[in-house]
Short mmCIF file of C-alpha atoms in Angstrom, two decimals:
data_model
loop_
_atom_site.label_atom_id
_atom_site.label_comp_id
_atom_site.label_asym_id
_atom_site.label_seq_id
_atom_site.Cartn_x
_atom_site.Cartn_y
_atom_site.Cartn_z
CA UNK A 285 41.92 -42.38 -7.78
CA UNK A 286 40.85 -39.97 -10.54
CA UNK A 287 37.46 -41.74 -10.77
CA UNK A 288 36.90 -41.46 -7.02
CA UNK A 289 37.73 -37.72 -7.12
CA UNK A 290 35.28 -37.16 -9.99
CA UNK A 291 32.55 -39.09 -8.17
CA UNK A 292 33.16 -37.08 -5.01
CA UNK A 293 32.95 -33.85 -7.03
CA UNK A 294 29.72 -34.99 -8.68
CA UNK A 295 28.22 -35.93 -5.30
CA UNK A 296 29.26 -32.55 -3.87
CA UNK A 297 27.74 -30.72 -6.84
CA UNK A 298 24.44 -32.57 -6.40
CA UNK A 299 24.47 -31.91 -2.65
CA UNK A 300 25.04 -28.20 -3.26
CA UNK A 301 22.27 -28.16 -5.89
CA UNK A 302 19.86 -29.79 -3.46
CA UNK A 303 20.62 -27.16 -0.80
CA UNK A 304 20.32 -24.28 -3.20
CA UNK A 305 16.97 -25.50 -4.58
CA UNK A 306 15.26 -25.45 -1.20
CA UNK A 307 14.06 -21.92 -0.34
CA UNK A 308 10.59 -22.45 1.11
CA UNK A 309 9.94 -24.70 4.12
CA UNK A 310 8.08 -27.24 1.99
CA UNK A 311 10.12 -26.92 -1.20
CA UNK A 312 11.16 -30.11 -2.98
CA UNK A 313 14.65 -31.29 -2.06
CA UNK A 314 15.76 -31.29 -5.66
CA UNK A 315 14.34 -30.08 -8.95
CA UNK A 316 15.87 -29.45 -12.34
CA UNK A 317 13.37 -26.69 -13.14
CA UNK A 318 14.29 -23.09 -12.25
CA UNK A 319 12.09 -21.23 -9.79
CA UNK A 320 10.93 -18.96 -12.63
CA UNK A 321 9.93 -22.00 -14.69
CA UNK A 322 8.04 -23.42 -11.72
CA UNK A 323 6.09 -20.19 -11.17
CA UNK A 324 5.14 -19.59 -14.79
CA UNK A 325 2.04 -21.30 -16.06
CA UNK A 326 -1.70 -21.50 -15.53
CA UNK A 327 -2.89 -22.16 -11.99
CA UNK A 328 -6.13 -22.91 -10.21
CA UNK A 329 -6.59 -21.78 -6.61
CA UNK A 330 -7.54 -24.96 -4.77
CA UNK A 331 -7.37 -23.49 -1.28
CA UNK A 332 -7.75 -20.00 0.09
CA UNK A 333 -7.68 -19.08 3.78
CA UNK A 334 -7.85 -15.51 4.95
CA UNK A 335 -8.29 -14.46 8.55
CA UNK A 336 -8.04 -11.11 10.30
CA UNK A 337 -8.69 -9.64 13.71
CA UNK A 338 -8.98 -5.95 14.52
CA UNK A 339 -9.14 -4.39 17.97
CA UNK A 340 -9.86 -0.70 18.47
CA UNK A 341 -9.75 1.47 21.60
CA UNK A 342 -10.63 5.15 21.66
CA UNK A 343 -10.19 7.54 24.57
CA UNK A 344 -11.54 11.08 24.65
CA UNK A 345 -10.18 13.38 27.36
CA UNK A 346 -9.35 10.41 29.51
CA UNK A 347 -12.68 8.64 29.04
CA UNK A 348 -13.15 5.57 26.91
CA UNK A 349 -15.36 6.69 24.03
CA UNK A 350 -16.61 3.17 23.46
CA UNK A 351 -15.85 -0.15 25.05
CA UNK A 352 -12.81 -1.64 23.30
CA UNK A 353 -14.10 -3.89 20.57
CA UNK A 354 -12.70 -6.62 18.39
CA UNK A 355 -13.93 -7.79 15.01
CA UNK A 356 -12.82 -10.96 13.28
CA UNK A 357 -13.30 -11.94 9.67
CA UNK A 358 -12.41 -15.10 7.79
CA UNK A 359 -12.93 -16.34 4.25
CA UNK A 360 -12.10 -19.82 3.01
CA UNK A 361 -12.67 -21.82 -0.14
CA UNK A 362 -11.36 -25.07 -1.55
CA UNK A 363 -11.81 -24.11 -5.19
CA UNK A 364 -15.49 -25.07 -5.11
CA UNK A 365 -17.16 -24.25 -1.77
CA UNK A 366 -16.99 -20.73 -0.36
CA UNK A 367 -17.60 -19.77 3.27
CA UNK A 368 -17.15 -16.65 5.36
CA UNK A 369 -17.55 -15.63 8.98
CA UNK A 370 -17.73 -12.14 10.41
CA UNK A 371 -17.93 -11.54 14.15
CA UNK A 372 -18.47 -8.06 15.55
CA UNK A 373 -19.92 -6.67 18.77
CA UNK A 374 -23.33 -5.01 18.78
CA UNK A 375 -22.78 -1.27 19.20
CA UNK A 376 -25.44 -1.07 21.93
CA UNK A 377 -25.22 -4.33 23.89
CA UNK A 378 -21.56 -5.05 23.02
CA UNK A 379 -22.37 -8.75 22.70
CA UNK A 380 -20.80 -10.48 19.72
CA UNK A 381 -22.97 -11.07 16.66
CA UNK A 382 -21.86 -13.64 14.10
CA UNK A 383 -22.66 -13.48 10.42
CA UNK A 384 -21.87 -16.53 8.29
CA UNK A 385 -22.02 -16.89 4.55
CA UNK A 386 -21.94 -19.87 2.24
CA UNK A 387 -21.56 -20.13 -1.50
CA UNK A 388 -19.67 -21.55 -4.41
CA UNK A 389 -16.59 -20.58 -6.39
CA UNK A 390 -17.10 -20.39 -10.15
CA UNK A 391 -13.47 -19.65 -10.96
CA UNK A 392 -10.27 -18.62 -9.21
CA UNK A 393 -7.26 -18.79 -11.47
CA UNK A 394 -3.85 -17.18 -11.93
CA UNK A 395 -1.60 -17.13 -14.96
CA UNK A 396 2.05 -16.14 -14.48
CA UNK A 397 3.99 -15.52 -17.66
CA UNK A 398 7.73 -15.56 -18.30
CA UNK A 399 7.59 -11.95 -19.52
CA UNK A 400 6.79 -10.93 -15.91
CA UNK A 401 3.09 -10.29 -16.47
CA UNK A 402 0.27 -12.07 -14.67
CA UNK A 403 -3.51 -12.15 -14.74
CA UNK A 404 -6.19 -13.55 -12.48
CA UNK A 405 -9.88 -14.34 -12.58
CA UNK A 406 -11.94 -14.75 -9.41
CA UNK A 407 -15.69 -15.20 -9.24
CA UNK A 408 -17.98 -16.58 -6.56
CA UNK A 409 -21.48 -16.36 -5.15
CA UNK A 410 -22.31 -16.02 -1.47
CA UNK A 411 -25.52 -16.03 0.56
CA UNK A 412 -25.73 -14.63 4.08
CA UNK A 413 -28.95 -15.18 6.06
CA UNK A 414 -29.29 -13.02 9.17
CA UNK A 415 -32.32 -13.61 11.41
CA UNK A 416 -33.46 -10.61 13.43
CA UNK A 417 -36.25 -10.38 16.03
CA UNK A 418 -39.03 -9.33 13.62
CA UNK A 419 -37.65 -10.08 10.17
CA UNK A 420 -35.08 -12.06 8.22
CA UNK A 421 -32.47 -10.50 5.98
CA UNK A 422 -30.95 -12.43 3.11
CA UNK A 423 -27.94 -10.96 1.31
CA UNK A 424 -26.83 -12.59 -1.96
CA UNK A 425 -23.56 -11.45 -3.50
CA UNK A 426 -22.27 -12.31 -6.95
CA UNK A 427 -18.62 -11.32 -7.16
CA UNK A 428 -16.42 -11.15 -10.25
CA UNK A 429 -12.89 -9.77 -10.44
CA UNK A 430 -10.34 -9.70 -13.25
CA UNK A 431 -6.87 -8.40 -12.43
CA UNK A 432 -3.51 -8.21 -14.15
CA UNK A 433 -0.07 -6.85 -13.44
CA UNK A 434 3.62 -7.64 -13.22
CA UNK A 435 5.56 -9.96 -10.93
CA UNK A 436 9.16 -10.47 -9.88
CA UNK A 437 11.20 -12.37 -7.33
CA UNK A 438 12.81 -10.66 -4.36
CA UNK A 439 16.55 -10.96 -3.87
CA UNK A 440 18.55 -12.35 -0.95
CA UNK A 441 19.80 -9.35 1.05
CA UNK A 442 20.18 -10.23 4.75
CA UNK A 443 20.58 -13.58 6.45
CA UNK A 444 16.85 -14.19 6.75
CA UNK A 445 16.10 -13.72 3.06
CA UNK A 446 16.86 -16.35 0.49
CA UNK A 447 17.05 -15.25 -3.13
CA UNK A 448 13.74 -15.83 -4.96
CA UNK A 449 12.11 -16.99 -1.73
CA UNK A 450 9.29 -14.47 -2.22
CA UNK A 451 7.57 -12.89 -5.19
CA UNK A 452 6.32 -9.37 -5.58
CA UNK A 453 2.88 -9.31 -7.20
CA UNK A 454 2.05 -5.84 -8.49
CA UNK A 455 -1.47 -4.98 -9.70
CA UNK A 456 -1.69 -2.67 -12.72
CA UNK A 457 -5.32 -3.25 -13.70
CA UNK A 458 -8.34 -4.37 -11.71
CA UNK A 459 -12.03 -4.63 -12.57
CA UNK A 460 -14.52 -5.80 -9.96
CA UNK A 461 -18.26 -6.26 -10.44
CA UNK A 462 -20.39 -6.98 -7.35
CA UNK A 463 -24.10 -7.63 -7.52
CA UNK A 464 -25.56 -7.38 -4.02
CA UNK A 465 -29.23 -8.26 -3.52
CA UNK A 466 -30.68 -7.68 -0.05
CA UNK A 467 -34.12 -9.14 0.63
CA UNK A 468 -35.95 -8.40 3.87
CA UNK A 469 -39.09 -10.35 4.69
CA UNK A 470 -41.46 -9.46 7.53
CA UNK A 471 -44.65 -11.47 7.15
CA UNK A 472 -46.24 -10.61 3.77
CA UNK A 473 -44.26 -7.37 3.46
CA UNK A 474 -40.96 -7.44 1.61
CA UNK A 475 -38.28 -5.09 0.46
CA UNK A 476 -35.66 -5.91 -2.11
CA UNK A 477 -32.65 -3.83 -2.96
CA UNK A 478 -30.36 -4.72 -5.81
CA UNK A 479 -27.03 -2.90 -6.21
CA UNK A 480 -24.43 -3.47 -8.88
CA UNK A 481 -21.03 -2.00 -8.04
CA UNK A 482 -18.54 -1.78 -10.89
CA UNK A 483 -15.05 -0.64 -9.90
CA UNK A 484 -12.20 -0.24 -12.36
CA UNK A 485 -8.68 0.73 -11.28
CA UNK A 486 -5.36 1.12 -13.06
CA UNK A 487 -1.99 1.62 -11.39
CA UNK A 488 1.62 2.24 -12.34
CA UNK A 489 3.89 -0.81 -12.08
CA UNK A 490 4.81 -1.53 -8.45
CA UNK A 491 2.45 1.17 -7.15
CA UNK A 492 0.09 -1.39 -5.61
CA UNK A 493 2.08 -4.46 -4.64
CA UNK A 494 1.89 -7.51 -2.41
CA UNK A 495 4.70 -9.83 -1.38
CA UNK A 496 3.92 -13.54 -1.31
CA UNK A 497 6.23 -15.73 0.72
CA UNK A 498 6.60 -18.97 -1.24
CA UNK A 499 6.29 -21.71 1.37
CA UNK A 500 6.32 -24.41 -1.31
CA UNK A 501 7.25 -24.11 -4.97
CA UNK A 502 6.77 -27.33 -6.87
CA UNK A 503 6.18 -27.73 -10.56
CA UNK A 504 2.57 -28.80 -9.95
CA UNK A 505 1.73 -26.93 -6.76
CA UNK A 506 2.52 -23.62 -5.08
CA UNK A 507 1.80 -22.64 -1.50
CA UNK A 508 2.11 -18.94 -0.76
CA UNK A 509 1.26 -16.86 2.25
CA UNK A 510 1.38 -13.31 3.52
CA UNK A 511 0.81 -12.16 7.05
CA UNK A 512 0.04 -8.75 8.42
CA UNK A 513 0.39 -7.45 11.95
CA UNK A 514 0.08 -3.74 12.34
CA UNK A 515 -0.45 -1.48 15.31
CA UNK A 516 -1.31 2.18 15.50
CA UNK A 517 -1.18 4.39 18.56
CA UNK A 518 -2.01 8.04 18.24
CA UNK A 519 -2.19 10.78 20.85
CA UNK A 520 -3.46 14.28 20.15
CA UNK A 521 -3.14 16.87 22.89
CA UNK A 522 -3.77 20.60 22.80
CA UNK A 523 -3.11 23.41 25.24
CA UNK A 524 -4.22 27.02 25.06
CA UNK A 525 -2.36 30.24 25.85
CA UNK A 526 -2.58 29.65 29.58
CA UNK A 527 -1.11 26.19 29.24
CA UNK A 528 -4.46 24.56 30.04
CA UNK A 529 -5.08 21.27 28.22
CA UNK A 530 -8.40 21.31 26.36
CA UNK A 531 -8.18 18.25 24.17
CA UNK A 532 -6.67 14.81 24.63
CA UNK A 533 -7.60 12.02 22.26
CA UNK A 534 -5.88 8.64 22.28
CA UNK A 535 -6.48 5.98 19.71
CA UNK A 536 -5.13 2.47 19.61
CA UNK A 537 -5.72 -0.04 16.81
CA UNK A 538 -4.22 -3.50 16.45
CA UNK A 539 -4.74 -5.64 13.39
CA UNK A 540 -3.39 -9.09 12.70
CA UNK A 541 -4.10 -11.64 10.04
CA UNK A 542 -2.85 -13.96 7.38
CA UNK A 543 -3.62 -14.96 3.81
CA UNK A 544 -2.78 -18.45 2.62
CA UNK A 545 -3.24 -19.69 -0.90
CA UNK A 546 -2.58 -23.00 -2.66
CA UNK A 547 -2.24 -23.02 -6.46
CA UNK A 548 -2.50 -26.25 -8.43
CA UNK A 549 -1.39 -26.44 -12.03
CA UNK B 287 48.05 -15.11 -32.57
CA UNK B 288 47.52 -16.60 -29.11
CA UNK B 289 48.22 -13.18 -27.52
CA UNK B 290 45.67 -11.48 -29.80
CA UNK B 291 43.05 -14.09 -28.92
CA UNK B 292 43.69 -13.65 -25.17
CA UNK B 293 43.50 -9.86 -25.52
CA UNK B 294 40.25 -10.16 -27.43
CA UNK B 295 38.82 -12.42 -24.73
CA UNK B 296 39.96 -9.95 -22.05
CA UNK B 297 38.32 -7.04 -23.88
CA UNK B 298 35.15 -9.07 -24.42
CA UNK B 299 35.05 -10.05 -20.74
CA UNK B 300 35.50 -6.42 -19.70
CA UNK B 301 32.77 -5.34 -22.11
CA UNK B 302 30.38 -7.90 -20.60
CA UNK B 303 31.32 -6.72 -17.10
CA UNK B 304 30.61 -3.12 -18.03
CA UNK B 305 27.21 -4.05 -19.44
CA UNK B 306 26.31 -6.20 -16.47
CA UNK B 307 27.25 -3.47 -13.95
CA UNK B 308 25.02 -0.86 -15.50
CA UNK B 309 21.41 -1.29 -14.33
CA UNK B 310 20.18 2.24 -13.78
CA UNK B 311 20.26 4.92 -16.47
CA UNK B 312 22.98 6.88 -14.67
CA UNK B 313 24.90 3.96 -13.16
CA UNK B 314 28.69 4.00 -13.40
CA UNK B 315 29.94 1.98 -16.36
CA UNK B 316 32.14 -0.11 -14.13
CA UNK B 317 32.24 -0.61 -10.39
CA UNK B 318 34.25 -3.07 -8.38
CA UNK B 319 31.72 -2.94 -5.54
CA UNK B 320 28.61 -5.10 -5.57
CA UNK B 321 25.22 -3.35 -5.70
CA UNK B 322 24.56 -4.45 -2.12
CA UNK B 323 27.84 -2.89 -0.96
CA UNK B 324 27.01 0.33 -2.76
CA UNK B 325 23.60 0.58 -1.08
CA UNK B 326 24.88 -0.26 2.41
CA UNK B 327 26.00 2.78 4.37
CA UNK B 328 24.90 6.05 5.93
CA UNK B 329 23.22 8.57 3.64
CA UNK B 330 21.99 12.15 3.69
CA UNK B 331 19.01 13.02 1.52
CA UNK B 332 20.43 15.95 -0.45
CA UNK B 333 17.63 16.26 -2.95
CA UNK B 334 14.00 15.28 -2.58
CA UNK B 335 10.95 16.08 -4.66
CA UNK B 336 7.37 14.92 -4.79
CA UNK B 337 5.04 16.19 -7.49
CA UNK B 338 1.48 15.00 -7.40
CA UNK B 339 -1.86 15.89 -8.92
CA UNK B 340 -5.20 14.46 -7.88
CA UNK B 341 -8.73 14.70 -9.13
CA UNK B 342 -12.02 13.19 -8.04
CA UNK B 343 -15.47 13.60 -9.51
CA UNK B 344 -18.44 12.40 -7.48
CA UNK B 345 -22.23 12.81 -7.42
CA UNK B 346 -23.74 15.21 -4.90
CA UNK B 347 -27.22 16.42 -4.04
CA UNK B 348 -28.56 18.99 -6.49
CA UNK B 349 -31.87 20.88 -6.80
CA UNK B 350 -35.20 18.95 -6.82
CA UNK B 351 -33.58 15.66 -5.79
CA UNK B 352 -31.30 15.76 -8.82
CA UNK B 353 -27.68 14.65 -8.82
CA UNK B 354 -24.90 17.08 -9.65
CA UNK B 355 -21.38 15.88 -10.35
CA UNK B 356 -18.70 17.98 -8.71
CA UNK B 357 -14.95 17.77 -9.18
CA UNK B 358 -12.20 18.40 -6.68
CA UNK B 359 -8.64 18.76 -7.91
CA UNK B 360 -5.39 19.39 -6.09
CA UNK B 361 -1.69 19.61 -6.76
CA UNK B 362 1.15 19.30 -4.32
CA UNK B 363 4.81 19.97 -5.03
CA UNK B 364 7.24 19.37 -2.19
CA UNK B 365 10.99 19.64 -2.52
CA UNK B 366 14.14 20.18 -0.53
CA UNK B 367 17.88 20.31 -1.19
CA UNK B 368 18.88 18.92 2.18
CA UNK B 369 18.52 22.32 3.84
CA UNK B 370 15.63 24.38 2.48
CA UNK B 371 12.14 22.99 2.15
CA UNK B 372 9.37 24.30 -0.10
CA UNK B 373 5.79 23.01 -0.26
CA UNK B 374 3.49 24.46 -2.91
CA UNK B 375 -0.07 23.26 -2.95
CA UNK B 376 -3.31 24.23 -4.65
CA UNK B 377 -6.90 23.06 -4.32
CA UNK B 378 -9.99 23.55 -6.40
CA UNK B 379 -13.22 22.36 -4.74
CA UNK B 380 -16.63 22.36 -6.34
CA UNK B 381 -19.87 22.44 -4.34
CA UNK B 382 -23.45 22.98 -5.36
CA UNK B 383 -24.70 26.23 -3.87
CA UNK B 384 -28.48 26.04 -3.45
CA UNK B 385 -28.71 29.79 -2.81
CA UNK B 386 -27.11 30.64 -6.16
CA UNK B 387 -28.55 27.54 -7.82
CA UNK B 388 -25.18 26.79 -9.38
CA UNK B 389 -21.97 24.89 -8.89
CA UNK B 390 -19.47 27.13 -7.10
CA UNK B 391 -15.73 26.55 -7.41
CA UNK B 392 -13.45 27.55 -4.54
CA UNK B 393 -9.71 27.67 -5.17
CA UNK B 394 -6.97 27.98 -2.60
CA UNK B 395 -3.23 27.85 -2.83
CA UNK B 396 -0.35 28.08 -0.41
CA UNK B 397 3.41 28.18 -0.40
CA UNK B 398 5.22 26.96 2.68
CA UNK B 399 8.89 27.34 3.33
CA UNK B 400 10.85 25.49 5.93
CA UNK B 401 14.11 23.96 7.06
CA UNK B 402 15.37 20.41 7.00
CA UNK B 403 17.07 19.48 10.26
CA UNK B 404 17.72 15.83 9.39
CA UNK B 405 16.77 13.62 6.50
CA UNK B 406 18.92 10.52 6.63
CA UNK B 407 18.89 6.83 5.78
CA UNK B 408 21.11 4.01 7.02
CA UNK B 409 21.08 0.78 5.02
CA UNK B 410 22.77 -2.20 6.65
CA UNK B 411 24.18 -5.22 4.84
CA UNK B 412 22.00 -7.47 7.01
CA UNK B 413 18.92 -6.18 5.16
CA UNK B 414 17.73 -3.67 7.79
CA UNK B 415 17.40 0.09 7.43
CA UNK B 416 16.61 3.10 9.59
CA UNK B 417 15.73 6.69 8.75
CA UNK B 418 15.19 10.06 10.40
CA UNK B 419 13.22 12.94 8.94
CA UNK B 420 13.05 16.17 10.92
CA UNK B 421 11.79 19.44 9.48
CA UNK B 422 10.08 22.69 10.41
CA UNK B 423 7.76 24.93 8.40
CA UNK B 424 6.40 28.40 9.05
CA UNK B 425 3.25 29.82 7.51
CA UNK B 426 1.76 33.27 7.99
CA UNK B 427 -1.99 33.57 7.41
CA UNK B 428 -3.56 37.01 7.20
CA UNK B 429 -7.30 37.39 7.81
CA UNK B 430 -9.83 40.23 7.97
CA UNK B 431 -7.76 42.59 5.81
CA UNK B 432 -4.78 42.37 8.13
CA UNK B 433 -6.69 42.73 11.41
CA UNK B 434 -5.80 39.15 12.35
CA UNK B 435 -2.48 37.46 11.68
CA UNK B 436 -1.77 33.84 12.51
CA UNK B 437 1.79 32.50 12.44
CA UNK B 438 1.71 28.72 12.28
CA UNK B 439 4.92 26.84 13.06
CA UNK B 440 4.98 23.11 12.45
CA UNK B 441 7.74 20.78 13.59
CA UNK B 442 7.72 17.17 12.44
CA UNK B 443 10.07 14.41 13.58
CA UNK B 444 9.81 10.91 12.15
CA UNK B 445 11.96 7.93 13.00
CA UNK B 446 11.36 4.79 11.00
CA UNK B 447 13.03 1.46 10.40
CA UNK B 448 12.49 -1.72 8.46
CA UNK B 449 13.98 -4.21 6.04
CA UNK B 450 15.14 -3.84 2.45
CA UNK B 451 15.86 -6.14 -0.45
CA UNK B 452 16.51 -6.04 -4.17
CA UNK B 453 14.06 -7.23 -6.80
CA UNK B 454 14.95 -9.75 -9.50
CA UNK B 455 15.09 -9.74 -13.28
CA UNK B 456 11.88 -11.26 -14.54
CA UNK B 457 10.75 -9.78 -17.89
CA UNK B 458 12.27 -6.44 -18.82
CA UNK B 459 13.52 -5.73 -15.30
CA UNK B 460 17.27 -5.93 -14.72
CA UNK B 461 18.49 -7.88 -11.70
CA UNK B 462 18.74 -5.62 -8.62
CA UNK B 463 17.57 -2.63 -10.66
CA UNK B 464 14.92 -1.87 -8.03
CA UNK B 465 14.73 -2.30 -4.27
CA UNK B 466 11.84 -2.98 -1.95
CA UNK B 467 11.87 -0.85 1.19
CA UNK B 468 9.56 -2.29 3.83
CA UNK B 469 8.67 -0.27 6.94
CA UNK B 470 8.37 -2.17 10.23
CA UNK B 471 8.14 0.78 12.58
CA UNK B 472 7.43 4.48 12.24
CA UNK B 473 7.21 7.02 15.07
CA UNK B 474 6.12 10.57 14.37
CA UNK B 475 5.72 13.63 16.56
CA UNK B 476 4.20 16.70 14.99
CA UNK B 477 3.83 19.88 17.00
CA UNK B 478 1.85 22.84 15.74
CA UNK B 479 2.14 26.18 17.48
CA UNK B 480 -0.30 28.85 16.32
CA UNK B 481 0.26 32.40 17.47
CA UNK B 482 -2.52 34.82 16.55
CA UNK B 483 -2.12 38.58 16.93
CA UNK B 484 -4.41 41.52 16.18
CA UNK B 485 -2.12 44.38 15.08
CA UNK B 486 -4.87 46.96 14.54
CA UNK B 487 -6.62 46.34 17.83
CA UNK B 488 -6.61 49.21 20.33
CA UNK B 489 -5.85 46.67 23.06
CA UNK B 490 -2.78 44.49 22.62
CA UNK B 491 -3.91 40.90 22.52
CA UNK B 492 -2.64 37.59 21.25
CA UNK B 493 -3.35 33.91 21.70
CA UNK B 494 -1.20 30.84 21.41
CA UNK B 495 -2.41 27.30 20.99
CA UNK B 496 -0.22 24.22 20.82
CA UNK B 497 -1.32 20.90 19.39
CA UNK B 498 0.87 17.84 19.59
CA UNK B 499 0.27 14.67 17.58
CA UNK B 500 2.24 11.59 18.57
CA UNK B 501 1.75 8.43 16.51
CA UNK B 502 3.40 5.05 16.41
CA UNK B 503 2.88 2.51 13.64
CA UNK B 504 4.25 -1.01 13.39
CA UNK B 505 3.89 -3.47 10.52
CA UNK B 506 4.80 -7.02 9.56
CA UNK B 507 7.59 -7.57 7.03
CA UNK B 508 6.54 -6.40 3.55
CA UNK B 509 3.10 -5.30 4.77
CA UNK B 510 3.91 -1.64 4.16
CA UNK B 511 6.47 -1.62 1.37
CA UNK B 512 7.57 0.82 -1.32
CA UNK B 513 9.45 -0.01 -4.49
CA UNK B 514 12.33 2.30 -5.38
CA UNK B 515 13.69 2.23 -8.90
CA UNK B 516 17.43 2.94 -8.67
CA UNK B 517 18.34 5.26 -11.53
CA UNK B 518 21.88 5.74 -10.27
CA UNK B 519 23.86 3.59 -7.86
CA UNK B 520 27.31 4.96 -7.18
CA UNK B 521 29.42 4.35 -4.12
CA UNK B 522 28.96 7.98 -3.02
CA UNK B 523 25.56 8.84 -4.49
CA UNK B 524 22.28 7.08 -5.09
CA UNK B 525 19.32 8.36 -7.08
CA UNK B 526 15.98 6.65 -6.74
CA UNK B 527 12.48 7.34 -7.97
CA UNK B 528 8.97 6.02 -7.77
CA UNK B 529 5.99 6.71 -9.99
CA UNK B 530 2.34 6.57 -9.12
CA UNK B 531 -0.37 6.86 -11.74
CA UNK B 532 -3.72 5.46 -10.76
CA UNK B 533 -7.17 5.95 -12.24
CA UNK B 534 -10.51 4.73 -11.00
CA UNK B 535 -14.12 4.62 -12.11
CA UNK B 536 -16.84 3.36 -9.79
CA UNK B 537 -20.45 2.91 -10.85
CA UNK B 538 -23.37 1.96 -8.64
CA UNK B 539 -26.66 0.89 -10.23
CA UNK B 540 -29.32 0.57 -7.54
CA UNK B 541 -32.86 -0.83 -7.79
CA UNK B 542 -35.20 -0.79 -4.81
CA UNK B 543 -38.58 -2.55 -4.56
CA UNK B 544 -40.92 -2.29 -1.58
CA UNK B 545 -44.07 -4.37 -1.24
CA UNK B 546 -46.59 -3.41 1.41
CA UNK B 547 -50.14 -4.81 1.59
CA UNK B 548 -49.87 -6.13 -1.98
CA UNK B 549 -48.66 -2.85 -3.52
CA UNK B 550 -45.12 -2.66 -4.89
CA UNK B 551 -43.16 0.56 -5.27
CA UNK B 552 -39.88 0.64 -7.19
CA UNK B 553 -37.09 3.20 -7.55
CA UNK B 554 -33.73 3.08 -9.31
CA UNK B 555 -30.64 5.24 -9.55
CA UNK B 556 -27.17 5.27 -11.09
CA UNK B 557 -24.15 7.02 -9.63
CA UNK B 558 -20.66 7.18 -11.06
CA UNK B 559 -17.53 8.57 -9.49
CA UNK B 560 -14.07 8.74 -11.01
CA UNK B 561 -10.68 10.20 -10.40
CA UNK B 562 -6.97 9.93 -10.68
CA UNK B 563 -3.78 10.45 -8.72
CA UNK B 564 -0.44 10.70 -10.41
CA UNK B 565 3.03 11.92 -9.76
CA UNK B 566 6.64 11.10 -9.11
CA UNK B 567 8.90 10.89 -6.10
CA UNK B 568 12.63 11.47 -6.65
CA UNK B 569 15.38 11.33 -4.08
CA UNK B 570 19.15 11.73 -4.13
CA UNK B 571 21.17 10.15 -1.33
CA UNK B 572 24.73 11.33 -0.70
CA UNK B 573 27.14 9.33 1.43
CA UNK B 574 27.79 10.89 4.85
#
């Protein structure tokens, strides 16, 4: 009888452990490693998917200042091949123009340490070829970014939040170097512009932060994502002494998107 | 002997409890309420202060196609005690004046006083929050040696809501020492009424203009989030603060080559801009 009770207790303990381990949708059913231990380590980004869509409408004194327009942007890489797409309407004809880029990823890594610090290294090259009526423009970008900061888990306040389900990634230092070379060829005539942009930023801890929702946290693989969906509506109206309106500007902006990342140890 | 051991264990347990309760500098040594229970409730903001200083240096057009670096600096101190509001700001802007062939610095400063109508927060145990911030300010601007006086009254009402959560204890951070306050919705209406009079005019005249700004913002969870460090978490009073201290340097090296009919022309330039923004936000919440 005593043996049966002990076995039942052991089974119950394991069952409870299994439940408590699973925070993200694709988390393993059971692991003996803590979530902190599973996050810490050196990681390679083996998949990145970012997509965003932005729609803007502007009215001026009741008239639409410009036809409502939508731009979409996406960037993906699999750790080796980089591609991007940008679709925006021509400001004159309002027909959509698509710009696509291809390239390669030299490095995209993250290191999360147990002392709550992290660092990342991201570098890639991209080439965008845009044919116009009388000339061709080729834009080559060499991108390099080194960042570091602090990280922490979020807690479990509210029914929808599980403890340590998400992590807060705060940037405290960022250095980005972009070499952008634009070549325009029209017959035998050419122009070439080369710009190197070097941007260095530092921040206080938690001043510039992002929250990653951990969809899957395994010892060898992490899937994280963050979505954004913001809207802005603004109305400005003015009246003079006689109560006559003389200005009415309405602006509406909607932006949606998501960032998905897969880290492999 | 057994009694002494039990007493020692009890004292040790209590000591550990006291240590584990205290996260913020001014936290009570011992509280029977959980940190979540202490945050949840209806609060009045009884003390609020923001002190910030900003600076930016950037290249601008100078004489003979040269580049002149100019610096703009500003400070802003805003505070209230739940009733009276004070906003003190100063600006120093540099521009190159081609007429004087020199960089000219223009400084302005202002002190605004106002009233707080509402500044409240409600934190729910289900992880949601809502807030109201309603204030008015009055500013009198005198121009043309007193011939023109503008009285500018601004009323601002903001209602916002969102979700909140604690942060964990990775590294030096203590568990639930800080909270993340994420805004999902924010509605603001700001009305500015400007009344201008001309006291020295032979003919009585005045003008009034009213401008109303109405804005609505919505966000996804954690898209627009602030981190509050809780320096004191008592059942009746909470003190929080946030620090910002950012610096930037941006450099652009540009080379341009143009080939036309076999002849190549090249130009190059380097521009650097830099700046900083730093300050603190402190807030005291008192239970309603």
